[in-house]
Amino acid sequence: MCHEEMIVWLKEKSITTIAMESTGSYWQTLFSALEEAGFELILVNGKQIKNVKGKTDVMDCLWIQKLHSLGL
């Protein structure tokens, strides 16, 4: 899915805010595209959750979403 397709999908789902992890340089173009599309973005430093035991990318995603949904 390209950025444009994802932006359309997110807007169809009435998503207005997005929290995402900054890892490497991969996040930068997506972050820019989402920002230009008018989303409120929160960038999470991956180092802050680096030491969570049993950490996987899926667990990271779920943890970030949970914290974001609680306003943290």
Coordinates of C-alpha atoms in Angstrom, one line a residue:
M1 CA 0.0 0.0 0.0
C2 CA 1.4 3.4 -1.0
H3 CA 1.3 6.4 1.3
E4 CA -1.6 8.0 -0.7
E5 CA -3.7 4.8 -0.4
M6 CA -3.1 4.6 3.3
I7 CA -4.0 8.3 3.8
V8 CA -7.3 7.7 2.0
W9 CA -8.0 4.6 4.1
L10 CA -7.2 6.4 7.4
K11 CA -9.5 9.3 6.4
E12 CA -12.3 6.9 5.5
K13 CA -11.9 5.4 9.1
S14 CA -12.1 9.0 10.6
I15 CA -8.5 8.7 12.0
T16 CA -7.3 12.2 13.0
T17 CA -4.2 11.5 15.2
I18 CA -1.4 9.0 14.7
A19 CA 1.4 7.9 16.9
M20 CA 4.4 6.2 15.2
E21 CA 7.8 5.0 16.2
S22 CA 10.9 6.6 14.7
T23 CA 13.3 3.8 13.7
G24 CA 16.1 4.3 11.2
S25 CA 15.1 6.6 8.4
Y26 CA 12.0 4.7 7.1
W27 CA 9.5 6.7 9.1
Q28 CA 10.5 10.1 7.6
T29 CA 8.7 10.0 4.2
L30 CA 5.5 8.5 5.8
F31 CA 5.6 11.1 8.6
S32 CA 5.9 13.9 6.0
A33 CA 3.0 12.5 3.9
L34 CA 0.8 12.2 6.9
E35 CA 1.6 15.6 8.1
E36 CA 0.9 17.2 4.7
A37 CA -2.5 15.3 4.7
G38 CA -3.4 17.1 7.9
F39 CA -3.1 14.4 10.6
E40 CA -2.0 15.2 14.1
L41 CA 1.2 13.2 14.6
I42 CA 3.1 12.0 17.7
L43 CA 6.6 10.7 17.1
V44 CA 7.8 8.1 19.6
N45 CA 11.5 7.5 20.2
G46 CA 12.2 3.8 19.7
K47 CA 14.9 4.0 22.4
Q48 CA 12.3 4.7 25.0
I49 CA 10.7 1.3 24.6
K50 CA 13.9 -0.6 23.6
N51 CA 14.4 -2.5 26.8
V52 CA 10.9 -3.9 27.1
K53 CA 11.3 -7.7 27.7
G54 CA 10.1 -9.9 24.9
K55 CA 9.7 -6.9 22.6
T56 CA 8.6 -7.5 19.0
D57 CA 7.4 -5.0 16.3
V58 CA 3.8 -6.2 16.8
M59 CA 4.1 -5.6 20.6
D60 CA 5.6 -2.2 20.0
C61 CA 2.7 -1.2 17.7
L62 CA 0.1 -2.4 20.2
W63 CA 1.9 -0.7 23.1
I64 CA 2.2 2.6 21.2
Q65 CA -1.5 2.4 20.2
K66 CA -2.6 1.7 23.7
L67 CA -0.6 4.6 25.2
H68 CA -1.8 6.9 22.4
S69 CA -5.5 6.0 23.0
L70 CA -5.0 6.9 26.7
G71 CA -3.6 10.3 25.8
L72 CA 0.0 9.4 26.8

